[in-house]
Each structure stands twice: as C-alpha cells, then as structure tokens.
Amino acid sequence: MGLDGDCFRASASKLSGGMRRRLSIGMSITGNPKIIFMDEPTTGLDPMNRQHVWKIIQGLKQPNRMILITTHSMQEAETLCSRIGIVAQGLLKCIGSSNHLKEQYGRGYTLTVTSIPCEEGPKSAAEKKRRDTIAHFICHVIANGDGELINEINQTRKFLIPKESTTISDVFYQMENNKNLYFIREWGLGMVTLEEVFIAAVGSNM
C-alpha cells in the first residue's frame, strides 16, 4: 500500500486522505478475499494519489478474484475495469467492455486535427480561410457531408465522423495524402469517449 515510510507507526487519525484510502484498501484485502467491493475509491484524491490508488487496484487483480467498483469517473472506469455497467435511476442500462459499449452507443469516430498556424496571426483572414478549408475537407470530403466540428482550441479542432459515413482506411488515406495541402501538422483518430457513451446509453433507455 506504500505506507511503510514515516507514517508506518502513525495512527489512522493522523494520516492524510490519500493514505487513509490506501489503508482502507489494505484492510479490505486482509484474508485474501475472492470478492472486493470498492465504493468511489478515489473520490476527493489529488491526481498523484489517484494514480497511486489505481496502481494498487491494478495490482490486486487476479484470475480468481472479482473487484467490483462503483464510480462517477468515466476515466476511472475505463482505466480499471474490464467490464463496465452503466446504472441510472436504479436500473442497469448496459454492460460490456469499454470498446463494446463505444461500438454499441458511440455516434462515430473523433478526428483530432492540429493545423500549422498562419504567419499573419490567429485572427487574420488567411487563418480563418485555412480553418474553414480544413473543416470543409473533413466534414464534406472525408465524412461525405456528415462530419461535425465538436471542439476547437487554438490550432486544434475535433470533428465527429459518423461510422456510416466512411471507413478507417479511407480516413487514413485522405489525411496522409492531403495533410500538406491543408497545412495539417498532426492528426489522430479515436473512438468516442465513455462520457458520450454514458449520455447515449442513459438517454436511449429513458
């Protein structure tokens, strides 16, 4: 549990929140149980302690042991769980691996594109034209008119490409063959996030 340093002989009341959480996990595995229940194991922890607790939980996994975790953090669920169940209003809406749920409920793929900035500056007419050209290329050429700009921060934009509109191989072909033409510095293709899956799964069963 990582509690064998200066805090080894300290009472539980004098431990920090992160240390108390690790102590609780240590107590829960006394006797080598086959089933471990964890309710919000990292709620309120800072990022470093959260990562530490995640490592501990990963290390507790065994073929003959089940660890059941309840959490509001989609990142935590995706990091720790081999199967994820989404519960809303007391009902189990769906269950499966992260990839299965994304395939089942995801609207498509997320294409992230970072462009090379214009020398004239971010507010120039040339920069706006470049952004519009990239957006048109992705939404209308790659996604066959079905693409959607969902996020934009500085030179980086995220587009949603419906699965029905294109194939992964075609996206790779189009992006690699046209990235210089459209001043694209880097790009990446990924599945939708688990947060989007949650919204879709809960909404489709209301």
mmCIF file of N, CA and C in Angstrom, residues 13-152:
data_model
loop_
_atom_site.group_PDB
_atom_site.id
_atom_site.type_symbol
_atom_site.label_atom_id
_atom_site.label_comp_id
_atom_site.label_asym_id
_atom_site.label_seq_id
_atom_site.Cartn_x
_atom_site.Cartn_y
_atom_site.Cartn_z
ATOM 1 N N SER A 13 -5.874 8.258 12.419
ATOM 2 C CA SER A 13 -6.420 9.617 12.510
ATOM 3 C C SER A 13 -5.416 10.680 12.081
ATOM 4 N N LYS A 14 -4.136 10.328 12.068
ATOM 5 C CA LYS A 14 -3.103 11.295 11.699
ATOM 6 C C LYS A 14 -2.649 11.149 10.245
ATOM 7 N N LEU A 15 -3.250 10.212 9.509
ATOM 8 C CA LEU A 15 -2.882 10.013 8.108
ATOM 9 C C LEU A 15 -3.636 10.992 7.213
ATOM 10 N N SER A 16 -3.061 11.284 6.055
ATOM 11 C CA SER A 16 -3.744 12.136 5.069
ATOM 12 C C SER A 16 -4.882 11.362 4.420
ATOM 13 N N GLY A 17 -5.708 12.077 3.638
ATOM 14 C CA GLY A 17 -6.838 11.412 2.986
ATOM 15 C C GLY A 17 -6.399 10.298 2.055
ATOM 16 N N GLY A 18 -5.337 10.561 1.277
ATOM 17 C CA GLY A 18 -4.839 9.538 0.361
ATOM 18 C C GLY A 18 -4.310 8.321 1.088
ATOM 19 N N MET A 19 -3.603 8.552 2.199
ATOM 20 C CA MET A 19 -3.063 7.436 2.984
ATOM 21 C C MET A 19 -4.180 6.629 3.636
ATOM 22 N N ARG A 20 -5.211 7.322 4.124
ATOM 23 C CA ARG A 20 -6.351 6.610 4.715
ATOM 24 C C ARG A 20 -7.042 5.724 3.675
ATOM 25 N N ARG A 21 -7.137 6.236 2.445
ATOM 26 C CA ARG A 21 -7.765 5.451 1.390
ATOM 27 C C ARG A 21 -6.955 4.175 1.120
ATOM 28 N N ARG A 22 -5.621 4.319 1.093
ATOM 29 C CA ARG A 22 -4.772 3.146 0.882
ATOM 30 C C ARG A 22 -4.859 2.175 2.058
ATOM 31 N N LEU A 23 -4.964 2.735 3.270
ATOM 32 C CA LEU A 23 -5.125 1.882 4.455
ATOM 33 C C LEU A 23 -6.429 1.090 4.366
ATOM 34 N N SER A 24 -7.497 1.741 3.906
ATOM 35 C CA SER A 24 -8.789 1.058 3.760
ATOM 36 C C SER A 24 -8.689 -0.085 2.759
ATOM 37 N N ILE A 25 -7.980 0.142 1.656
ATOM 38 C CA ILE A 25 -7.807 -0.924 0.665
ATOM 39 C C ILE A 25 -7.001 -2.071 1.264
ATOM 40 N N GLY A 26 -5.941 -1.717 2.027
ATOM 41 C CA GLY A 26 -5.151 -2.753 2.681
ATOM 42 C C GLY A 26 -5.984 -3.598 3.633
ATOM 43 N N MET A 27 -6.875 -2.947 4.387
ATOM 44 C CA MET A 27 -7.763 -3.680 5.313
ATOM 45 C C MET A 27 -8.717 -4.580 4.537
ATOM 46 N N SER A 28 -9.171 -4.112 3.365
ATOM 47 C CA SER A 28 -10.167 -4.872 2.606
ATOM 48 C C SER A 28 -9.603 -6.169 2.028
ATOM 49 N N ILE A 29 -8.284 -6.243 1.843
ATOM 50 C CA ILE A 29 -7.715 -7.462 1.250
ATOM 51 C C ILE A 29 -7.135 -8.406 2.294
ATOM 52 N N THR A 30 -7.303 -8.052 3.574
ATOM 53 C CA THR A 30 -6.853 -8.959 4.628
ATOM 54 C C THR A 30 -7.620 -10.280 4.517
ATOM 55 N N GLY A 31 -6.891 -11.389 4.486
ATOM 56 C CA GLY A 31 -7.521 -12.702 4.329
ATOM 57 C C GLY A 31 -7.634 -13.145 2.883
ATOM 58 N N ASN A 32 -7.098 -12.347 1.952
ATOM 59 C CA ASN A 32 -7.099 -12.709 0.533
ATOM 60 C C ASN A 32 -8.499 -13.049 0.018
ATOM 61 N N PRO A 33 -9.439 -12.098 0.092
ATOM 62 C CA PRO A 33 -10.829 -12.376 -0.318
ATOM 63 C C PRO A 33 -10.953 -12.597 -1.816
ATOM 64 N N LYS A 34 -11.984 -13.348 -2.203
ATOM 65 C CA LYS A 34 -12.256 -13.600 -3.622
ATOM 66 C C LYS A 34 -13.048 -12.465 -4.268
ATOM 67 N N ILE A 35 -13.773 -11.699 -3.438
ATOM 68 C CA ILE A 35 -14.568 -10.575 -3.944
ATOM 69 C C ILE A 35 -14.237 -9.337 -3.119
ATOM 70 N N ILE A 36 -13.956 -8.230 -3.794
ATOM 71 C CA ILE A 36 -13.671 -6.958 -3.125
ATOM 72 C C ILE A 36 -14.617 -5.898 -3.683
ATOM 73 N N PHE A 37 -15.323 -5.199 -2.801
ATOM 74 C CA PHE A 37 -16.199 -4.099 -3.201
ATOM 75 C C PHE A 37 -15.516 -2.777 -2.888
ATOM 76 N N MET A 38 -15.479 -1.860 -3.854
ATOM 77 C CA MET A 38 -14.898 -0.540 -3.648
ATOM 78 C C MET A 38 -15.889 0.521 -4.108
ATOM 79 N N ASP A 39 -16.278 1.386 -3.181
ATOM 80 C CA ASP A 39 -17.243 2.443 -3.495
ATOM 81 C C ASP A 39 -16.504 3.768 -3.640
ATOM 82 N N GLU A 40 -16.451 4.294 -4.855
ATOM 83 C CA GLU A 40 -15.773 5.566 -5.141
ATOM 84 C C GLU A 40 -14.365 5.582 -4.527
ATOM 85 N N PRO A 41 -13.470 4.688 -4.937
ATOM 86 C CA PRO A 41 -12.171 4.547 -4.260
ATOM 87 C C PRO A 41 -11.244 5.744 -4.356
ATOM 88 N N THR A 42 -11.444 6.656 -5.313
ATOM 89 C CA THR A 42 -10.516 7.790 -5.433
ATOM 90 C C THR A 42 -11.205 9.147 -5.344
ATOM 91 N N THR A 43 -12.447 9.177 -4.905
ATOM 92 C CA THR A 43 -13.155 10.458 -4.793
ATOM 93 C C THR A 43 -12.441 11.372 -3.808
ATOM 94 N N GLY A 44 -12.189 12.606 -4.216
ATOM 95 C CA GLY A 44 -11.556 13.583 -3.337
ATOM 96 C C GLY A 44 -10.044 13.530 -3.299
ATOM 97 N N LEU A 45 -9.431 12.610 -4.025
ATOM 98 C CA LEU A 45 -7.974 12.499 -4.007
ATOM 99 C C LEU A 45 -7.351 13.388 -5.081
ATOM 100 N N ASP A 46 -6.137 13.877 -4.799
ATOM 101 C CA ASP A 46 -5.414 14.655 -5.801
ATOM 102 C C ASP A 46 -4.910 13.703 -6.886
ATOM 103 N N PRO A 47 -4.528 14.231 -8.066
ATOM 104 C CA PRO A 47 -4.141 13.367 -9.181
ATOM 105 C C PRO A 47 -3.037 12.359 -8.857
ATOM 106 N N MET A 48 -2.033 12.755 -8.049
ATOM 107 C CA MET A 48 -0.934 11.842 -7.742
ATOM 108 C C MET A 48 -1.415 10.673 -6.891
ATOM 109 N N ASN A 49 -2.218 10.964 -5.860
ATOM 110 C CA ASN A 49 -2.761 9.898 -5.022
ATOM 111 C C ASN A 49 -3.734 9.016 -5.802
ATOM 112 N N ARG A 50 -4.483 9.640 -6.725
ATOM 113 C CA ARG A 50 -5.413 8.857 -7.540
ATOM 114 C C ARG A 50 -4.653 7.827 -8.376
ATOM 115 N N GLN A 51 -3.572 8.269 -9.003
ATOM 116 C CA GLN A 51 -2.764 7.343 -9.799
ATOM 117 C C GLN A 51 -2.182 6.240 -8.930
ATOM 118 N N HIS A 52 -1.761 6.599 -7.714
ATOM 119 C CA HIS A 52 -1.198 5.606 -6.790
ATOM 120 C C HIS A 52 -2.235 4.543 -6.446
ATOM 121 N N VAL A 53 -3.449 4.980 -6.125
ATOM 122 C CA VAL A 53 -4.515 4.033 -5.779
ATOM 123 C C VAL A 53 -4.874 3.166 -6.984
ATOM 124 N N TRP A 54 -4.908 3.757 -8.184
ATOM 125 C CA TRP A 54 -5.197 2.964 -9.389
ATOM 126 C C TRP A 54 -4.159 1.864 -9.582
ATOM 127 N N LYS A 55 -2.879 2.190 -9.327
ATOM 128 C CA LYS A 55 -1.823 1.173 -9.450
ATOM 129 C C LYS A 55 -2.038 0.043 -8.467
ATOM 130 N N ILE A 56 -2.429 0.401 -7.239
ATOM 131 C CA ILE A 56 -2.680 -0.619 -6.216
ATOM 132 C C ILE A 56 -3.819 -1.532 -6.654
ATOM 133 N N ILE A 57 -4.910 -0.941 -7.146
ATOM 134 C CA ILE A 57 -6.065 -1.741 -7.569
ATOM 135 C C ILE A 57 -5.691 -2.643 -8.741
ATOM 136 N N GLN A 58 -4.925 -2.110 -9.692
ATOM 137 C CA GLN A 58 -4.469 -2.942 -10.822
ATOM 138 C C GLN A 58 -3.672 -4.132 -10.310
ATOM 139 N N GLY A 59 -2.837 -3.904 -9.278
ATOM 140 C CA GLY A 59 -2.017 -4.974 -8.727
ATOM 141 C C GLY A 59 -2.811 -6.025 -7.967
ATOM 142 N N LEU A 60 -4.041 -5.694 -7.574
ATOM 143 C CA LEU A 60 -4.877 -6.651 -6.834
ATOM 144 C C LEU A 60 -5.622 -7.619 -7.751
ATOM 145 N N LYS A 61 -5.594 -7.351 -9.044
ATOM 146 C CA LYS A 61 -6.347 -8.192 -9.976
ATOM 147 C C LYS A 61 -5.742 -9.597 -10.042
ATOM 148 N N GLN A 62 -6.616 -10.589 -9.962
ATOM 149 C CA GLN A 62 -6.221 -11.992 -10.088
ATOM 150 C C GLN A 62 -7.304 -12.729 -10.866
ATOM 151 N N PRO A 63 -6.946 -13.824 -11.548
ATOM 152 C CA PRO A 63 -7.954 -14.570 -12.312
ATOM 153 C C PRO A 63 -9.101 -15.089 -11.442
ATOM 154 N N ASN A 64 -8.830 -15.390 -10.168
ATOM 155 C CA ASN A 64 -9.872 -15.952 -9.301
ATOM 156 C C ASN A 64 -10.420 -14.925 -8.311
ATOM 157 N N ARG A 65 -10.286 -13.645 -8.634
ATOM 158 C CA ARG A 65 -10.806 -12.602 -7.752
ATOM 159 C C ARG A 65 -11.634 -11.605 -8.558
ATOM 160 N N MET A 66 -12.767 -11.190 -7.999
ATOM 161 C CA MET A 66 -13.585 -10.154 -8.626
ATOM 162 C C MET A 66 -13.494 -8.876 -7.808
ATOM 163 N N ILE A 67 -13.219 -7.764 -8.484
ATOM 164 C CA ILE A 67 -13.214 -6.453 -7.835
ATOM 165 C C ILE A 67 -14.360 -5.648 -8.434
ATOM 166 N N LEU A 68 -15.315 -5.285 -7.602
ATOM 167 C CA LEU A 68 -16.483 -4.521 -8.050
ATOM 168 C C LEU A 68 -16.320 -3.071 -7.588
ATOM 169 N N ILE A 69 -16.300 -2.146 -8.542
ATOM 170 C CA ILE A 69 -16.065 -0.735 -8.245
ATOM 171 C C ILE A 69 -17.274 0.092 -8.662
ATOM 172 N N THR A 70 -17.719 0.976 -7.783
ATOM 173 C CA THR A 70 -18.714 1.971 -8.175
ATOM 174 C C THR A 70 -17.993 3.316 -8.294
ATOM 175 N N THR A 71 -18.269 4.050 -9.336
ATOM 176 C CA THR A 71 -17.579 5.319 -9.556
ATOM 177 C C THR A 71 -18.393 6.219 -10.467
ATOM 178 N N HIS A 72 -18.213 7.524 -10.297
ATOM 179 C CA HIS A 72 -18.794 8.503 -11.212
ATOM 180 C C HIS A 72 -17.778 8.919 -12.271
ATOM 181 N N SER A 73 -16.532 8.483 -12.109
ATOM 182 C CA SER A 73 -15.469 8.869 -13.031
ATOM 183 C C SER A 73 -15.380 7.891 -14.192
ATOM 184 N N MET A 74 -15.685 8.381 -15.399
ATOM 185 C CA MET A 74 -15.573 7.521 -16.573
ATOM 186 C C MET A 74 -14.123 7.144 -16.851
ATOM 187 N N GLN A 75 -13.199 8.049 -16.532
ATOM 188 C CA GLN A 75 -11.773 7.747 -16.707
ATOM 189 C C GLN A 75 -11.350 6.606 -15.789
ATOM 190 N N GLU A 76 -11.839 6.634 -14.567
ATOM 191 C CA GLU A 76 -11.520 5.568 -13.616
ATOM 192 C C GLU A 76 -12.078 4.231 -14.083
ATOM 193 N N ALA A 77 -13.319 4.251 -14.557
ATOM 194 C CA ALA A 77 -13.939 3.022 -15.041
ATOM 195 C C ALA A 77 -13.172 2.454 -16.222
ATOM 196 N N GLU A 78 -12.774 3.325 -17.143
ATOM 197 C CA GLU A 78 -12.063 2.859 -18.337
ATOM 198 C C GLU A 78 -10.662 2.357 -17.999
ATOM 199 N N THR A 79 -10.019 2.972 -17.001
ATOM 200 C CA THR A 79 -8.668 2.581 -16.613
ATOM 201 C C THR A 79 -8.647 1.248 -15.882
ATOM 202 N N LEU A 80 -9.618 1.027 -15.010
ATOM 203 C CA LEU A 80 -9.555 -0.115 -14.100
ATOM 204 C C LEU A 80 -10.402 -1.315 -14.504
ATOM 205 N N CYS A 81 -11.470 -1.090 -15.256
ATOM 206 C CA CYS A 81 -12.483 -2.141 -15.395
ATOM 207 C C CYS A 81 -12.418 -2.865 -16.738
ATOM 208 N N SER A 82 -12.502 -4.195 -16.669
ATOM 209 C CA SER A 82 -12.581 -4.989 -17.898
ATOM 210 C C SER A 82 -14.009 -5.041 -18.423
ATOM 211 N N ARG A 83 -14.986 -4.888 -17.533
ATOM 212 C CA ARG A 83 -16.394 -4.786 -17.930
ATOM 213 C C ARG A 83 -17.011 -3.612 -17.186
ATOM 214 N N ILE A 84 -17.845 -2.866 -17.890
ATOM 215 C CA ILE A 84 -18.439 -1.660 -17.324
ATOM 216 C C ILE A 84 -19.952 -1.744 -17.434
ATOM 217 N N GLY A 85 -20.616 -1.512 -16.336
ATOM 218 C CA GLY A 85 -22.071 -1.440 -16.331
ATOM 219 C C GLY A 85 -22.500 -0.011 -16.039
ATOM 220 N N ILE A 86 -23.438 0.515 -16.811
ATOM 221 C CA ILE A 86 -23.940 1.875 -16.598
ATOM 222 C C ILE A 86 -25.307 1.790 -15.938
ATOM 223 N N VAL A 87 -25.405 2.434 -14.775
ATOM 224 C CA VAL A 87 -26.638 2.393 -13.982
ATOM 225 C C VAL A 87 -27.221 3.798 -13.907
ATOM 226 N N ALA A 88 -28.516 3.909 -14.117
ATOM 227 C CA ALA A 88 -29.219 5.191 -13.988
ATOM 228 C C ALA A 88 -30.603 4.935 -13.416
ATOM 229 N N GLN A 89 -30.993 5.748 -12.456
ATOM 230 C CA GLN A 89 -32.300 5.624 -11.800
ATOM 231 C C GLN A 89 -32.532 4.207 -11.268
ATOM 232 N N GLY A 90 -31.457 3.611 -10.752
ATOM 233 C CA GLY A 90 -31.571 2.292 -10.139
ATOM 234 C C GLY A 90 -31.644 1.138 -11.107
ATOM 235 N N LEU A 91 -31.496 1.393 -12.400
ATOM 236 C CA LEU A 91 -31.597 0.333 -13.403
ATOM 237 C C LEU A 91 -30.279 0.180 -14.157
ATOM 238 N N LEU A 92 -29.906 -1.064 -14.444
ATOM 239 C CA LEU A 92 -28.721 -1.343 -15.247
ATOM 240 C C LEU A 92 -29.077 -1.123 -16.716
ATOM 241 N N LYS A 93 -28.481 -0.113 -17.336
ATOM 242 C CA LYS A 93 -28.808 0.246 -18.709
ATOM 243 C C LYS A 93 -28.056 -0.602 -19.725
ATOM 244 N N CYS A 94 -26.788 -0.894 -19.438
ATOM 245 C CA CYS A 94 -25.987 -1.692 -20.360
ATOM 246 C C CYS A 94 -24.757 -2.196 -19.626
ATOM 247 N N ILE A 95 -24.110 -3.207 -20.203
ATOM 248 C CA ILE A 95 -22.892 -3.763 -19.608
ATOM 249 C C ILE A 95 -22.026 -4.341 -20.721
ATOM 250 N N GLY A 96 -20.722 -4.211 -20.576
ATOM 251 C CA GLY A 96 -19.801 -4.752 -21.571
ATOM 252 C C GLY A 96 -18.430 -4.112 -21.431
ATOM 253 N N SER A 97 -17.508 -4.484 -22.278
ATOM 254 C CA SER A 97 -16.189 -3.862 -22.265
ATOM 255 C C SER A 97 -16.297 -2.429 -22.776
ATOM 256 N N SER A 98 -15.261 -1.642 -22.512
ATOM 257 C CA SER A 98 -15.261 -0.251 -22.959
ATOM 258 C C SER A 98 -15.431 -0.156 -24.473
ATOM 259 N N ASN A 99 -14.678 -0.975 -25.204
ATOM 260 C CA ASN A 99 -14.768 -0.933 -26.668
ATOM 261 C C ASN A 99 -16.140 -1.378 -27.170
ATOM 262 N N HIS A 100 -16.715 -2.394 -26.506
ATOM 263 C CA HIS A 100 -18.043 -2.865 -26.924
ATOM 264 C C HIS A 100 -19.089 -1.769 -26.738
ATOM 265 N N LEU A 101 -19.036 -1.079 -25.595
ATOM 266 C CA LEU A 101 -20.015 -0.019 -25.337
ATOM 267 C C LEU A 101 -19.838 1.144 -26.306
ATOM 268 N N LYS A 102 -18.585 1.449 -26.640
ATOM 269 C CA LYS A 102 -18.335 2.524 -27.597
ATOM 270 C C LYS A 102 -18.863 2.162 -28.981
ATOM 271 N N GLU A 103 -18.704 0.898 -29.357
ATOM 272 C CA GLU A 103 -19.229 0.445 -30.652
ATOM 273 C C GLU A 103 -20.752 0.469 -30.651
ATOM 274 N N GLN A 104 -21.336 0.082 -29.508
ATOM 275 C CA GLN A 104 -22.788 -0.040 -29.418
ATOM 276 C C GLN A 104 -23.484 1.314 -29.371
ATOM 277 N N TYR A 105 -22.906 2.257 -28.602
ATOM 278 C CA TYR A 105 -23.595 3.514 -28.348
ATOM 279 C C TYR A 105 -22.912 4.743 -28.952
ATOM 280 N N GLY A 106 -21.669 4.570 -29.409
ATOM 281 C CA GLY A 106 -20.958 5.719 -29.960
ATOM 282 C C GLY A 106 -21.529 6.173 -31.288
ATOM 283 N N ARG A 107 -21.507 7.455 -31.528
ATOM 284 C CA ARG A 107 -22.035 8.009 -32.777
ATOM 285 C C ARG A 107 -21.033 7.883 -33.913
ATOM 286 N N GLY A 108 -19.767 7.632 -33.580
ATOM 287 C CA GLY A 108 -18.767 7.535 -34.626
ATOM 288 C C GLY A 108 -17.360 7.660 -34.084
ATOM 289 N N TYR A 109 -16.483 8.246 -34.902
ATOM 290 C CA TYR A 109 -15.088 8.422 -34.526
ATOM 291 C C TYR A 109 -14.793 9.903 -34.287
ATOM 292 N N THR A 110 -13.797 10.143 -33.450
ATOM 293 C CA THR A 110 -13.348 11.515 -33.206
ATOM 294 C C THR A 110 -12.037 11.741 -33.950
ATOM 295 N N LEU A 111 -12.034 12.692 -34.867
ATOM 296 C CA LEU A 111 -10.834 13.029 -35.625
ATOM 297 C C LEU A 111 -10.281 14.345 -35.076
ATOM 298 N N THR A 112 -9.085 14.281 -34.492
ATOM 299 C CA THR A 112 -8.446 15.469 -33.926
ATOM 300 C C THR A 112 -7.374 15.965 -34.881
ATOM 301 N N VAL A 113 -7.442 17.231 -35.229
ATOM 302 C CA VAL A 113 -6.537 17.808 -36.230
ATOM 303 C C VAL A 113 -5.875 19.064 -35.667
ATOM 304 N N THR A 114 -4.546 19.115 -35.739
ATOM 305 C CA THR A 114 -3.797 20.314 -35.356
ATOM 306 C C THR A 114 -3.160 20.899 -36.613
ATOM 307 N N SER A 115 -3.497 22.130 -36.915
ATOM 308 C CA SER A 115 -3.009 22.754 -38.148
ATOM 309 C C SER A 115 -1.790 23.634 -37.883
ATOM 310 N N ILE A 116 -1.063 23.927 -38.931
ATOM 311 C CA ILE A 116 0.079 24.833 -38.853
ATOM 312 C C ILE A 116 -0.456 26.264 -38.886
ATOM 313 N N PRO A 117 -0.133 27.094 -37.894
ATOM 314 C CA PRO A 117 -0.696 28.454 -37.861
ATOM 315 C C PRO A 117 -0.163 29.332 -38.985
ATOM 316 N N CYS A 118 -0.995 30.277 -39.401
ATOM 317 C CA CYS A 118 -0.575 31.244 -40.414
ATOM 318 C C CYS A 118 0.401 32.253 -39.797
ATOM 319 N N GLU A 119 1.285 32.760 -40.613
ATOM 320 C CA GLU A 119 2.239 33.752 -40.134
ATOM 321 C C GLU A 119 1.545 35.071 -39.805
ATOM 322 N N GLU A 120 0.386 35.300 -40.416
ATOM 323 C CA GLU A 120 -0.316 36.574 -40.203
ATOM 324 C C GLU A 120 -0.969 36.660 -38.829
ATOM 325 N N GLY A 121 -1.102 35.521 -38.141
ATOM 326 C CA GLY A 121 -1.714 35.533 -36.817
ATOM 327 C C GLY A 121 -3.051 34.835 -36.794
ATOM 328 N N PRO A 122 -3.520 34.467 -35.587
ATOM 329 C CA PRO A 122 -4.751 33.669 -35.463
ATOM 330 C C PRO A 122 -6.028 34.381 -35.882
ATOM 331 N N LYS A 123 -6.026 35.715 -35.887
ATOM 332 C CA LYS A 123 -7.254 36.455 -36.203
ATOM 333 C C LYS A 123 -7.281 36.958 -37.649
ATOM 334 N N SER A 124 -6.312 36.580 -38.427
ATOM 335 C CA SER A 124 -6.230 37.084 -39.798
ATOM 336 C C SER A 124 -7.233 36.390 -40.704
ATOM 337 N N ALA A 125 -7.510 37.011 -41.836
ATOM 338 C CA ALA A 125 -8.424 36.431 -42.824
ATOM 339 C C ALA A 125 -7.853 35.140 -43.397
ATOM 340 N N ALA A 126 -6.517 35.095 -43.536
ATOM 341 C CA ALA A 126 -5.874 33.892 -44.073
ATOM 342 C C ALA A 126 -6.045 32.712 -43.120
ATOM 343 N N GLU A 127 -5.939 33.004 -41.811
ATOM 344 C CA GLU A 127 -6.104 31.938 -40.814
ATOM 345 C C GLU A 127 -7.538 31.427 -40.817
ATOM 346 N N LYS A 128 -8.502 32.321 -40.910
ATOM 347 C CA LYS A 128 -9.909 31.915 -40.950
ATOM 348 C C LYS A 128 -10.189 31.070 -42.189
ATOM 349 N N LYS A 129 -9.633 31.489 -43.315
ATOM 350 C CA LYS A 129 -9.828 30.724 -44.550
ATOM 351 C C LYS A 129 -9.228 29.337 -44.430
ATOM 352 N N ARG A 130 -8.047 29.244 -43.781
ATOM 353 C CA ARG A 130 -7.409 27.940 -43.591
ATOM 354 C C ARG A 130 -8.261 27.037 -42.711
ATOM 355 N N ARG A 131 -8.808 27.596 -41.629
ATOM 356 C CA ARG A 131 -9.677 26.815 -40.743
ATOM 357 C C ARG A 131 -10.911 26.326 -41.483
ATOM 358 N N ASP A 132 -11.538 27.224 -42.247
ATOM 359 C CA ASP A 132 -12.739 26.858 -42.998
ATOM 360 C C ASP A 132 -12.438 25.783 -44.042
ATOM 361 N N THR A 133 -11.268 25.886 -44.661
ATOM 362 C CA THR A 133 -10.890 24.913 -45.685
ATOM 363 C C THR A 133 -10.685 23.531 -45.082
ATOM 364 N N ILE A 134 -10.017 23.486 -43.928
ATOM 365 C CA ILE A 134 -9.803 22.204 -43.241
ATOM 366 C C ILE A 134 -11.140 21.608 -42.814
ATOM 367 N N ALA A 135 -12.012 22.451 -42.245
ATOM 368 C CA ALA A 135 -13.315 21.972 -41.790
ATOM 369 C C ALA A 135 -14.130 21.418 -42.956
ATOM 370 N N HIS A 136 -14.103 22.110 -44.080
ATOM 371 C CA HIS A 136 -14.844 21.637 -45.257
ATOM 372 C C HIS A 136 -14.265 20.308 -45.751
ATOM 373 N N PHE A 137 -12.943 20.211 -45.773
ATOM 374 C CA PHE A 137 -12.289 18.979 -46.220
ATOM 375 C C PHE A 137 -12.703 17.787 -45.354
ATOM 376 N N ILE A 138 -12.698 17.972 -44.041
ATOM 377 C CA ILE A 138 -13.011 16.857 -43.139
ATOM 378 C C ILE A 138 -14.505 16.546 -43.131
ATOM 379 N N CYS A 139 -15.326 17.571 -43.014
ATOM 380 C CA CYS A 139 -16.772 17.356 -42.886
ATOM 381 C C CYS A 139 -17.421 16.888 -44.191
ATOM 382 N N HIS A 140 -16.923 17.382 -45.335
ATOM 383 C CA HIS A 140 -17.600 17.094 -46.600
ATOM 384 C C HIS A 140 -16.866 16.091 -47.489
ATOM 385 N N VAL A 141 -15.536 16.107 -47.439
ATOM 386 C CA VAL A 141 -14.789 15.161 -48.272
ATOM 387 C C VAL A 141 -14.588 13.839 -47.546
ATOM 388 N N ILE A 142 -14.024 13.907 -46.342
ATOM 389 C CA ILE A 142 -13.764 12.672 -45.588
ATOM 390 C C ILE A 142 -15.059 12.062 -45.064
ATOM 391 N N ALA A 143 -15.916 12.885 -44.460
ATOM 392 C CA ALA A 143 -17.149 12.371 -43.842
ATOM 393 C C ALA A 143 -18.347 12.425 -44.781
ATOM 394 N N ASN A 144 -18.099 12.708 -46.043
ATOM 395 C CA ASN A 144 -19.178 12.710 -47.034
ATOM 396 C C ASN A 144 -20.355 13.600 -46.652
ATOM 397 N N GLY A 145 -20.039 14.758 -46.082
ATOM 398 C CA GLY A 145 -21.082 15.721 -45.733
ATOM 399 C C GLY A 145 -21.696 15.516 -44.367
ATOM 400 N N ASP A 146 -21.268 14.477 -43.649
ATOM 401 C CA ASP A 146 -21.876 14.175 -42.345
ATOM 402 C C ASP A 146 -20.984 14.546 -41.161
ATOM 403 N N GLY A 147 -19.817 15.154 -41.413
ATOM 404 C CA GLY A 147 -18.907 15.498 -40.321
ATOM 405 C C GLY A 147 -19.408 16.680 -39.509
ATOM 406 N N GLU A 148 -18.916 16.774 -38.276
ATOM 407 C CA GLU A 148 -19.381 17.838 -37.382
ATOM 408 C C GLU A 148 -18.207 18.312 -36.518
ATOM 409 N N LEU A 149 -17.987 19.621 -36.482
ATOM 410 C CA LEU A 149 -16.972 20.203 -35.610
ATOM 411 C C LEU A 149 -17.532 20.233 -34.193
ATOM 412 N N ILE A 150 -16.859 19.570 -33.255
ATOM 413 C CA ILE A 150 -17.385 19.477 -31.890
ATOM 414 C C ILE A 150 -16.544 20.234 -30.871
ATOM 415 N N ASN A 151 -15.310 20.608 -31.242
ATOM 416 C CA ASN A 151 -14.466 21.316 -30.277
ATOM 417 C C ASN A 151 -13.343 22.036 -31.014
ATOM 418 N N GLU A 152 -12.974 23.214 -30.524
ATOM 419 C CA GLU A 152 -11.891 23.974 -31.151
ATOM 420 C C GLU A 152 -11.128 24.752 -30.096
#
